[in-house]
Short mmCIF file of C-alpha atoms in Angstrom, two decimals:
data_model
loop_
_atom_site.label_atom_id
_atom_site.label_comp_id
_atom_site.label_asym_id
_atom_site.label_seq_id
_atom_site.Cartn_x
_atom_site.Cartn_y
_atom_site.Cartn_z
CA MET Z 187 -113.00 6.99 -11.27
CA GLN Z 188 -114.03 4.14 -9.04
CA SER Z 189 -117.58 3.37 -8.12
CA SER Z 190 -119.04 5.45 -5.35
CA ALA Z 191 -119.08 2.63 -2.79
CA THR Z 192 -115.36 1.95 -3.26
CA ARG Z 193 -114.61 5.62 -2.89
CA ASP Z 194 -116.65 5.87 0.30
CA PHE Z 195 -114.74 2.93 1.68
CA ILE Z 196 -111.37 4.52 0.86
CA VAL Z 197 -112.44 7.85 2.36
CA GLY Z 198 -113.47 5.97 5.50
CA LEU Z 199 -110.10 4.26 5.58
CA PHE Z 200 -108.34 7.62 5.22
CA VAL Z 201 -110.32 9.20 8.04
CA LEU Z 202 -109.62 6.19 10.24
CA ALA Z 203 -105.88 6.38 9.52
CA GLY Z 204 -105.88 10.11 10.26
CA LEU Z 205 -107.74 9.64 13.54
CA LEU Z 206 -105.37 6.85 14.54
CA ALA Z 207 -102.45 9.22 13.94
CA VAL Z 208 -104.14 11.87 16.10
CA ALA Z 209 -104.78 9.30 18.83
CA TYR Z 210 -101.18 8.07 18.71
CA LEU Z 211 -99.84 11.62 19.02
CA SER Z 212 -102.14 12.51 21.92
CA THR Z 213 -101.90 9.39 24.04
CA VAL Z 214 -98.57 7.67 23.43
CA LEU Z 215 -96.50 10.77 22.72
CA GLY Z 216 -98.61 13.44 24.42
CA GLY Z 217 -98.96 11.38 27.58
CA LEU Z 218 -102.66 12.14 27.97
CA SER Z 219 -103.12 9.09 30.17
CA TYR Z 220 -100.23 9.54 32.61
CA ARG Z 221 -102.13 11.82 34.94
CA GLY Z 222 -105.08 9.41 34.87
CA ASP Z 223 -106.17 7.03 37.59
CA GLY Z 224 -102.98 4.93 37.58
CA SER Z 225 -100.92 7.36 39.66
CA PHE Z 226 -100.54 8.55 43.22
CA ARG Z 227 -98.96 11.69 44.55
CA LEU Z 228 -96.09 12.17 46.99
CA VAL Z 229 -94.48 15.42 48.09
CA ALA Z 230 -90.83 16.30 48.57
CA ILE Z 231 -89.37 19.51 50.01
CA PHE Z 232 -86.09 20.77 48.57
CA ASP Z 233 -83.82 23.72 49.45
CA ASP Z 234 -82.96 24.25 45.81
CA ILE Z 235 -84.54 22.57 42.80
CA GLY Z 236 -82.16 24.03 40.21
CA GLY Z 237 -83.65 23.67 36.75
CA LEU Z 238 -86.34 21.13 37.63
CA SER Z 239 -89.66 21.87 35.94
CA GLN Z 240 -93.14 20.44 35.58
CA ARG Z 241 -93.20 17.13 33.66
CA SER Z 242 -89.56 16.42 34.56
CA PRO Z 243 -89.21 12.66 34.94
CA VAL Z 244 -89.02 10.82 38.25
CA LYS Z 245 -86.76 7.78 38.19
CA ILE Z 246 -85.78 4.90 40.40
CA ALA Z 247 -82.48 3.29 39.42
CA GLY Z 248 -82.72 5.14 36.11
CA VAL Z 249 -86.16 3.77 35.21
CA LYS Z 250 -88.93 6.31 34.74
CA VAL Z 251 -91.73 5.81 37.27
CA GLY Z 252 -93.54 9.14 37.15
CA GLN Z 253 -93.25 12.86 36.61
CA VAL Z 254 -93.18 16.17 38.47
CA ALA Z 255 -96.77 17.35 38.77
CA GLU Z 256 -96.48 20.66 40.54
CA ILE Z 257 -93.84 22.97 41.95
CA ALA Z 258 -94.65 25.61 44.56
CA LEU Z 259 -93.01 27.60 47.35
CA ASP Z 260 -94.05 26.50 50.85
CA GLU Z 261 -94.41 28.71 53.97
CA ASP Z 262 -90.76 28.55 55.03
CA LEU Z 263 -89.64 29.51 51.52
CA ARG Z 264 -88.49 26.14 50.32
CA ALA Z 265 -89.51 24.36 47.15
CA ARG Z 266 -92.46 21.99 47.49
CA VAL Z 267 -92.45 19.47 44.64
CA ALA Z 268 -95.44 17.19 44.05
CA LEU Z 269 -94.63 13.94 42.23
CA ASP Z 270 -97.11 11.78 40.32
CA LEU Z 271 -95.93 8.19 40.56
CA ASP Z 272 -96.99 4.86 39.12
CA ALA Z 273 -99.67 3.44 41.43
CA ARG Z 274 -98.00 0.02 41.53
CA LEU Z 275 -94.96 1.49 43.26
CA GLU Z 276 -94.40 0.57 46.94
CA LEU Z 277 -91.98 2.94 48.64
CA PRO Z 278 -90.80 2.49 52.27
CA VAL Z 279 -91.22 5.51 54.56
CA ASP Z 280 -87.48 6.13 54.80
CA SER Z 281 -87.06 6.51 51.02
CA SER Z 282 -85.21 9.58 49.86
CA ALA Z 283 -85.57 11.93 46.89
CA ALA Z 284 -82.68 13.67 45.15
CA ILE Z 285 -82.44 16.02 42.19
CA ARG Z 286 -79.92 14.79 39.68
CA THR Z 287 -78.76 15.78 36.23
CA ALA Z 288 -78.70 13.49 33.21
CA GLY Z 289 -75.13 13.78 32.00
CA LEU Z 290 -73.09 16.87 32.75
CA LEU Z 291 -75.40 19.46 31.22
CA GLY Z 292 -78.53 17.41 30.58
CA ASP Z 293 -82.06 17.75 31.93
CA GLN Z 294 -82.70 17.50 35.63
CA PHE Z 295 -84.85 14.80 37.12
CA VAL Z 296 -85.91 13.49 40.52
CA SER Z 297 -84.18 10.29 41.55
CA LEU Z 298 -85.79 8.20 44.29
CA GLU Z 299 -83.80 5.93 46.54
CA PRO Z 300 -85.99 3.27 48.22
CA GLY Z 301 -85.42 2.82 51.96
CA ALA Z 302 -85.42 -0.29 54.12
CA GLU Z 303 -88.43 0.15 56.47
CA ASP Z 304 -91.42 -2.17 56.28
CA GLU Z 305 -93.91 0.66 56.54
CA LEU Z 306 -94.88 2.22 53.17
CA LEU Z 307 -95.42 5.84 52.10
CA ALA Z 308 -99.11 6.60 51.64
CA PRO Z 309 -100.43 9.00 48.96
CA GLY Z 310 -99.90 12.65 49.90
CA GLU Z 311 -97.10 11.95 52.39
CA PHE Z 312 -93.73 13.68 52.43
CA PHE Z 313 -90.27 12.33 51.78
CA THR Z 314 -88.19 12.60 54.95
CA TYR Z 315 -84.82 12.74 53.27
CA THR Z 316 -84.19 14.97 50.29
CA GLU Z 317 -81.10 16.12 48.49
CA SER Z 318 -81.13 19.40 46.56
CA ALA Z 319 -79.89 20.04 43.07
CA LEU Z 320 -76.15 20.26 42.68
CA SER Z 321 -75.58 23.34 40.62
CA LEU Z 322 -72.46 23.47 38.52
CA ASP Z 323 -72.12 27.27 38.63
CA LYS Z 324 -72.32 27.30 42.43
CA LEU Z 325 -69.56 24.73 42.61
CA VAL Z 326 -67.41 26.70 40.19
CA GLY Z 327 -68.12 29.86 42.21
CA ARG Z 328 -66.94 28.19 45.41
CA LEU Z 329 -63.84 26.90 43.71
CA VAL Z 330 -62.98 30.35 42.35
CA HIS Z 331 -63.56 32.09 45.69
CA GLY Z 332 -61.53 29.64 47.65
CA ASP Z 333 -64.03 27.94 49.98
CA ALA Z 334 -64.14 24.75 47.94
CA PHE Z 335 -65.47 22.72 50.87
CA GLY Z 336 -68.51 24.88 51.31
CA ASP Z 337 -68.03 25.76 55.01
CA GLU Z 338 -69.32 29.31 55.19
CA MET X 225 -101.24 55.77 -11.71
CA SER X 226 -101.53 59.43 -10.84
CA GLY X 227 -101.26 61.62 -7.78
CA THR X 228 -98.56 62.15 -5.23
CA PRO X 229 -96.76 59.12 -3.77
CA LEU X 230 -98.75 59.61 -0.57
CA GLN X 231 -102.03 59.49 -2.46
CA ARG X 232 -100.95 56.32 -4.22
CA LEU X 233 -100.00 54.78 -0.91
CA GLY X 234 -103.39 55.67 0.48
CA ARG X 235 -105.18 54.22 -2.52
CA ASN X 236 -103.17 51.00 -2.38
CA ALA X 237 -103.88 50.64 1.31
CA SER X 238 -107.61 51.11 0.94
CA GLU X 239 -107.70 48.70 -2.00
CA TRP X 240 -105.87 46.14 0.08
CA ILE X 241 -108.25 46.58 2.98
CA GLU X 242 -111.21 46.30 0.63
CA ALA X 243 -109.85 43.05 -0.81
CA LEU X 244 -109.35 41.72 2.72
CA GLY X 245 -112.93 42.65 3.56
CA GLN X 246 -114.17 40.80 0.48
CA VAL X 247 -112.30 37.66 1.46
CA MET X 248 -113.80 37.93 4.95
CA ALA X 249 -117.29 38.33 3.52
CA PHE X 250 -116.66 35.32 1.29
CA ALA X 251 -115.50 33.29 4.30
CA GLY X 252 -118.65 34.35 6.14
CA ALA X 253 -120.78 33.25 3.18
CA ILE X 254 -119.06 29.84 3.17
CA ALA X 255 -119.58 29.50 6.92
CA SER X 256 -123.29 30.25 6.60
CA ALA X 257 -123.50 27.83 3.64
CA ILE X 258 -122.08 25.07 5.84
CA VAL X 259 -124.92 25.34 8.35
CA ARG X 260 -127.64 25.81 5.70
CA PRO X 261 -129.66 22.54 5.40
CA PRO X 262 -128.70 20.42 2.40
CA LEU X 263 -125.45 18.91 3.63
CA ARG X 264 -124.08 18.00 0.18
CA GLY X 265 -122.71 14.84 1.75
CA ARG X 266 -121.89 13.13 -1.56
CA ARG X 267 -120.07 16.16 -2.90
CA LEU X 268 -118.21 16.55 0.37
CA LEU X 269 -117.07 12.91 0.32
CA ARG X 270 -115.83 13.36 -3.23
CA GLU X 271 -113.85 16.44 -2.28
CA ILE X 272 -112.39 14.69 0.76
CA TYR X 273 -111.33 11.90 -1.57
CA ASP X 274 -109.70 14.34 -3.99
CA ALA X 275 -108.01 16.57 -1.41
CA GLY X 276 -107.29 14.03 1.30
CA VAL X 277 -107.02 10.48 0.06
CA LEU X 278 -105.08 11.37 -3.08
CA SER X 279 -102.61 13.37 -0.94
CA ILE X 280 -101.80 10.52 1.43
CA ALA X 281 -98.83 9.12 -0.50
CA LEU X 282 -97.34 12.58 -0.92
CA ILE X 283 -97.84 13.52 2.73
CA CYS X 284 -96.53 10.25 4.16
CA GLY X 285 -93.51 10.21 1.84
CA ALA X 286 -92.71 13.86 2.56
CA GLY X 287 -93.15 13.32 6.30
CA PHE X 288 -90.83 10.35 6.27
CA ALA X 289 -88.18 12.27 4.30
CA VAL X 290 -88.42 15.33 6.56
CA GLY X 291 -88.16 13.11 9.64
CA MET X 292 -85.04 11.43 8.24
CA VAL X 293 -83.42 14.81 7.51
CA LEU X 294 -84.28 16.05 11.01
CA GLY X 295 -82.84 12.89 12.48
CA LEU X 296 -79.56 13.27 10.65
CA GLN X 297 -79.21 17.03 11.10
CA GLY X 298 -80.34 16.85 14.71
CA TYR X 299 -77.87 14.09 15.44
CA THR X 300 -74.84 15.84 13.90
CA THR X 301 -75.66 18.99 15.90
CA LEU X 302 -76.55 17.31 19.18
CA VAL X 303 -73.55 15.00 19.18
CA ARG X 304 -71.26 18.07 19.48
CA PHE X 305 -72.80 18.75 22.88
CA GLY X 306 -72.96 15.11 23.84
CA ALA X 307 -76.73 15.43 23.91
CA GLN X 308 -77.58 12.90 21.19
CA GLU X 309 -79.88 11.09 23.61
CA SER X 310 -82.28 14.03 23.18
CA LEU X 311 -82.67 13.36 19.45
CA GLY X 312 -86.19 12.01 19.94
CA ALA X 313 -87.27 15.17 21.72
CA VAL X 314 -85.80 17.41 19.02
CA VAL X 315 -87.33 15.50 16.12
CA GLY X 316 -90.69 15.10 17.84
CA LEU X 317 -91.11 18.67 19.04
CA VAL X 318 -90.01 20.23 15.76
CA LEU X 319 -92.38 17.98 13.81
CA ILE X 320 -95.37 18.26 16.11
CA ARG X 321 -95.18 21.97 16.83
CA GLU X 322 -94.02 23.35 13.49
CA LEU X 323 -93.12 21.23 10.51
CA GLY X 324 -96.11 18.89 10.69
CA PRO X 325 -98.80 21.52 10.22
CA VAL X 326 -96.69 23.97 8.17
CA VAL X 327 -95.17 21.61 5.60
CA THR X 328 -98.45 19.71 5.29
CA GLY X 329 -100.20 23.03 4.72
CA LEU X 330 -97.74 24.07 2.01
CA LEU X 331 -97.97 20.67 0.30
CA VAL X 332 -101.77 20.70 0.41
CA ILE X 333 -101.78 24.23 -1.02
CA GLY X 334 -99.59 23.03 -3.87
CA ARG X 335 -101.53 19.86 -4.52
CA ALA X 336 -105.16 20.39 -3.59
CA GLY X 337 -105.42 24.18 -3.18
CA SER X 338 -104.14 24.96 -6.66
CA ALA X 339 -106.41 22.28 -8.16
CA THR X 340 -109.37 23.82 -6.33
CA THR X 341 -108.65 27.29 -7.69
CA ALA X 342 -108.06 26.02 -11.21
CA GLU X 343 -111.24 23.92 -11.20
CA ILE X 344 -113.49 26.69 -9.93
CA GLY X 345 -111.75 29.17 -12.23
CA ALA X 346 -112.38 26.95 -15.23
CA MET X 347 -116.01 26.62 -14.19
CA VAL X 348 -116.25 30.40 -14.03
CA SER X 349 -114.70 30.88 -17.45
CA THR X 350 -116.99 28.29 -19.06
CA GLN X 351 -119.98 29.84 -17.28
CA GLN X 352 -120.87 26.64 -15.47
CA LEU X 353 -121.55 28.58 -12.28
CA ASP X 354 -124.02 30.74 -14.20
CA GLY X 355 -125.64 27.55 -15.42
CA LEU X 356 -126.07 26.42 -11.83
CA ARG X 357 -127.54 29.79 -10.89
CA MET X 358 -130.01 29.45 -13.76
CA MET X 359 -131.23 26.21 -12.19
CA SER X 360 -131.44 28.20 -8.95
CA ILE X 361 -128.68 26.21 -7.34
CA ASP X 362 -126.36 28.44 -5.31
CA PRO X 363 -122.85 27.69 -6.68
CA LEU X 364 -121.41 28.84 -3.37
CA HIS X 365 -123.35 26.09 -1.67
CA PHE X 366 -122.97 23.41 -4.33
CA VAL X 367 -119.38 23.93 -5.52
CA VAL X 368 -117.45 26.16 -3.14
CA MET X 369 -118.64 25.04 0.27
CA PRO X 370 -117.82 21.30 -0.08
CA LYS X 371 -114.35 22.10 -1.40
CA ALA X 372 -113.52 24.54 1.41
CA LEU X 373 -114.98 22.27 4.10
CA ALA X 374 -113.08 19.27 2.73
CA LEU X 375 -109.77 21.16 2.97
CA LEU X 376 -110.59 22.21 6.54
CA PHE X 377 -111.44 18.62 7.42
CA VAL X 378 -108.46 16.85 5.87
CA MET X 379 -105.73 19.19 7.14
CA PRO X 380 -105.54 17.98 10.78
CA LEU X 381 -105.68 14.36 9.61
CA LEU X 382 -102.96 14.80 6.99
CA SER X 383 -100.82 16.84 9.39
CA SER X 384 -101.03 14.09 12.02
CA LEU X 385 -100.09 11.46 9.44
CA PHE X 386 -97.15 13.62 8.35
CA THR X 387 -95.99 13.95 11.96
CA VAL X 388 -96.26 10.24 12.74
CA PHE X 389 -94.34 9.32 9.59
CA GLY X 390 -91.76 12.00 10.41
CA VAL X 391 -91.24 10.59 13.90
CA PHE X 392 -90.83 7.18 12.31
CA GLY X 393 -88.33 8.59 9.77
CA GLY X 394 -86.30 10.12 12.58
CA TYR X 395 -86.41 6.79 14.38
CA VAL X 396 -85.09 4.93 11.34
CA ILE X 397 -82.13 7.32 11.03
CA GLY X 398 -81.44 7.66 14.76
CA VAL X 399 -81.75 4.00 15.65
CA GLN X 400 -80.98 2.02 12.50
CA LEU X 401 -78.36 4.22 10.87
CA VAL X 402 -76.65 6.17 13.66
CA GLY X 403 -77.10 3.52 16.29
CA LEU X 404 -78.85 5.30 19.15
CA ASP X 405 -80.88 3.18 21.54
CA GLY X 406 -84.45 2.85 20.30
CA GLY X 407 -85.86 2.97 23.83
CA SER X 408 -84.08 6.19 24.69
CA TYR X 409 -85.22 7.81 21.42
CA MET X 410 -88.86 7.05 22.23
CA ALA X 411 -88.42 7.90 25.94
CA SER X 412 -86.95 11.33 25.25
CA LEU X 413 -89.76 11.90 22.75
CA GLU X 414 -92.49 10.88 25.18
CA ASN X 415 -90.99 12.92 28.02
CA ALA X 416 -90.74 16.07 25.96
CA VAL X 417 -94.16 16.05 24.29
CA ASP X 418 -97.14 17.37 26.19
CA PHE X 419 -100.72 17.08 24.99
CA ARG X 420 -101.90 20.64 25.62
CA ASP X 421 -98.68 22.48 24.77
CA ASP X 422 -97.68 20.50 21.71
CA VAL X 423 -100.24 18.10 20.26
CA LEU X 424 -103.23 20.39 20.72
CA GLN X 425 -101.27 23.31 19.30
CA SER X 426 -100.42 21.18 16.28
CA LEU X 427 -104.07 20.21 15.69
CA VAL X 428 -105.29 23.80 16.11
CA LYS X 429 -102.67 25.04 13.67
CA ALA X 430 -103.56 22.40 11.08
CA THR X 431 -107.27 23.20 11.37
CA VAL X 432 -106.73 26.94 11.09
CA PHE X 433 -104.44 26.42 8.09
CA GLY X 434 -107.10 24.21 6.51
CA ALA X 435 -109.74 26.92 6.91
CA LEU X 436 -107.32 29.55 5.61
CA LEU X 437 -106.28 27.73 2.47
CA GLY X 438 -109.82 26.51 1.84
CA VAL X 439 -111.14 30.07 1.83
CA ILE X 440 -108.24 31.56 -0.17
CA SER X 441 -108.12 28.91 -2.87
CA THR X 442 -111.90 28.89 -3.45
CA TYR X 443 -112.07 32.69 -3.34
CA ARG X 444 -109.35 33.08 -5.97
CA GLY X 445 -111.11 30.62 -8.24
CA TYR X 446 -114.53 32.17 -7.70
CA ARG X 447 -113.22 35.66 -8.53
CA SER X 448 -111.04 34.46 -11.39
CA PRO X 449 -111.26 36.50 -14.64
CA PRO X 450 -113.17 34.38 -17.17
CA HIS X 451 -110.34 33.50 -19.53
CA ALA X 452 -107.38 31.11 -19.64
CA ALA X 453 -104.76 33.68 -18.62
CA GLY X 454 -106.99 34.82 -15.77
CA VAL X 455 -107.40 31.30 -14.42
CA SER X 456 -103.66 30.70 -14.49
CA ARG X 457 -102.99 34.02 -12.75
CA SER X 458 -105.60 33.24 -10.10
CA THR X 459 -104.06 29.85 -9.45
CA THR X 460 -100.59 31.35 -9.01
CA SER X 461 -101.93 34.05 -6.76
CA ALA X 462 -103.89 31.54 -4.66
CA VAL X 463 -100.74 29.50 -4.02
CA VAL X 464 -98.66 32.56 -3.17
CA THR X 465 -101.26 34.28 -0.98
CA ALA X 466 -102.19 31.11 0.88
CA SER X 467 -98.53 30.23 1.54
CA VAL X 468 -97.68 33.68 2.88
CA TRP X 469 -100.77 33.86 5.07
CA LEU X 470 -100.13 30.38 6.34
CA LEU X 471 -96.63 31.29 7.51
CA LEU X 472 -97.80 34.55 9.10
CA THR X 473 -100.65 32.78 10.87
CA ASP X 474 -98.23 30.13 12.05
CA TYR X 475 -96.17 32.79 13.79
CA LEU X 476 -99.25 34.36 15.36
CA ILE X 477 -100.56 31.06 16.73
CA THR X 478 -97.13 30.13 18.07
CA ALA X 479 -96.78 33.51 19.77
CA PHE X 480 -100.25 33.52 21.30
CA TRP X 481 -100.08 29.92 22.45
CA GLY X 482 -97.36 31.00 24.87
CA VAL X 483 -94.18 29.03 24.48
#
């Protein structure tokens, strides 16, 4: 048995290590900070969001820049998706948002395509151009029922 | 054993309920001992050292091994669907939500819980608790409470250490051995894990398990028959009861958390 002071020190070390593990899990992995001050919100309206869900990533050119904060139905029955984005991001007003799938069957995410205008999107504004989710079963359905080009 | 089968069933059921009530009363007594003034800080530190510090090597090693297994098993399954990029999410979620608290709980039961029961049981059989009572020191306050509280306190810390080492073990397999991209392992992990749904659930589970195994292992020791065979039976029964209750509670918490 060590002396009591040594033991106290080791217990302190243990508690510190445990708390560090808790902190690592909550902040780095749990993403506690992402919804903090370093983000701003933009809104995109989609006809069909497919399997998109809260916390789905938002990417530009494949790099994660934010996440889906909220999904709701707006008045004309379309999907209203709020995106929390990195505050350092500067997006032109004619940027577009599209729902894409990682791989053939992977998770869905929002992909942003920056536009060319000089004017920038301000927090809370809407994306003008959006592209809905491409659903594999719909495509297969069209193929099977003959109208492969989607003209109804 | 006499009476009709139905009578025996009834008797067994009421005995079981009575035993459950006694454990509850014991837990209540421990809870009230925690808030009663003398904090027993020195005893508590000693118990934290015994239950927590001495378990670190076991917990970290086990966590690392479990993470490596998850990494390998997860990879061989995911690669069939071409979804090996999600390995980080699989390893992380399984560890944080389930295996972290549960395996840590089972290991702590085996290492510290059984020692607690055996120690208190030996004190009962050598009448040390009666000696304390004679000096008008409440053994529940002096012996039992620090042990139970220490188990409650160390469980979330050990479980988090287990999880972090498990994530690291999965990383070593996924990135070093199988050759996935390290960035995509961590990215899929960070995308999938949420604080409230996953990390908080993990901490709540670990804390509840700590309380559970603290109460059960001290109770079994405290009520141990005062002879060698009795102490050994109590220790076995503490390990079995605590393990079963831990797994049942795990299901309940998972179900009520809302998946």
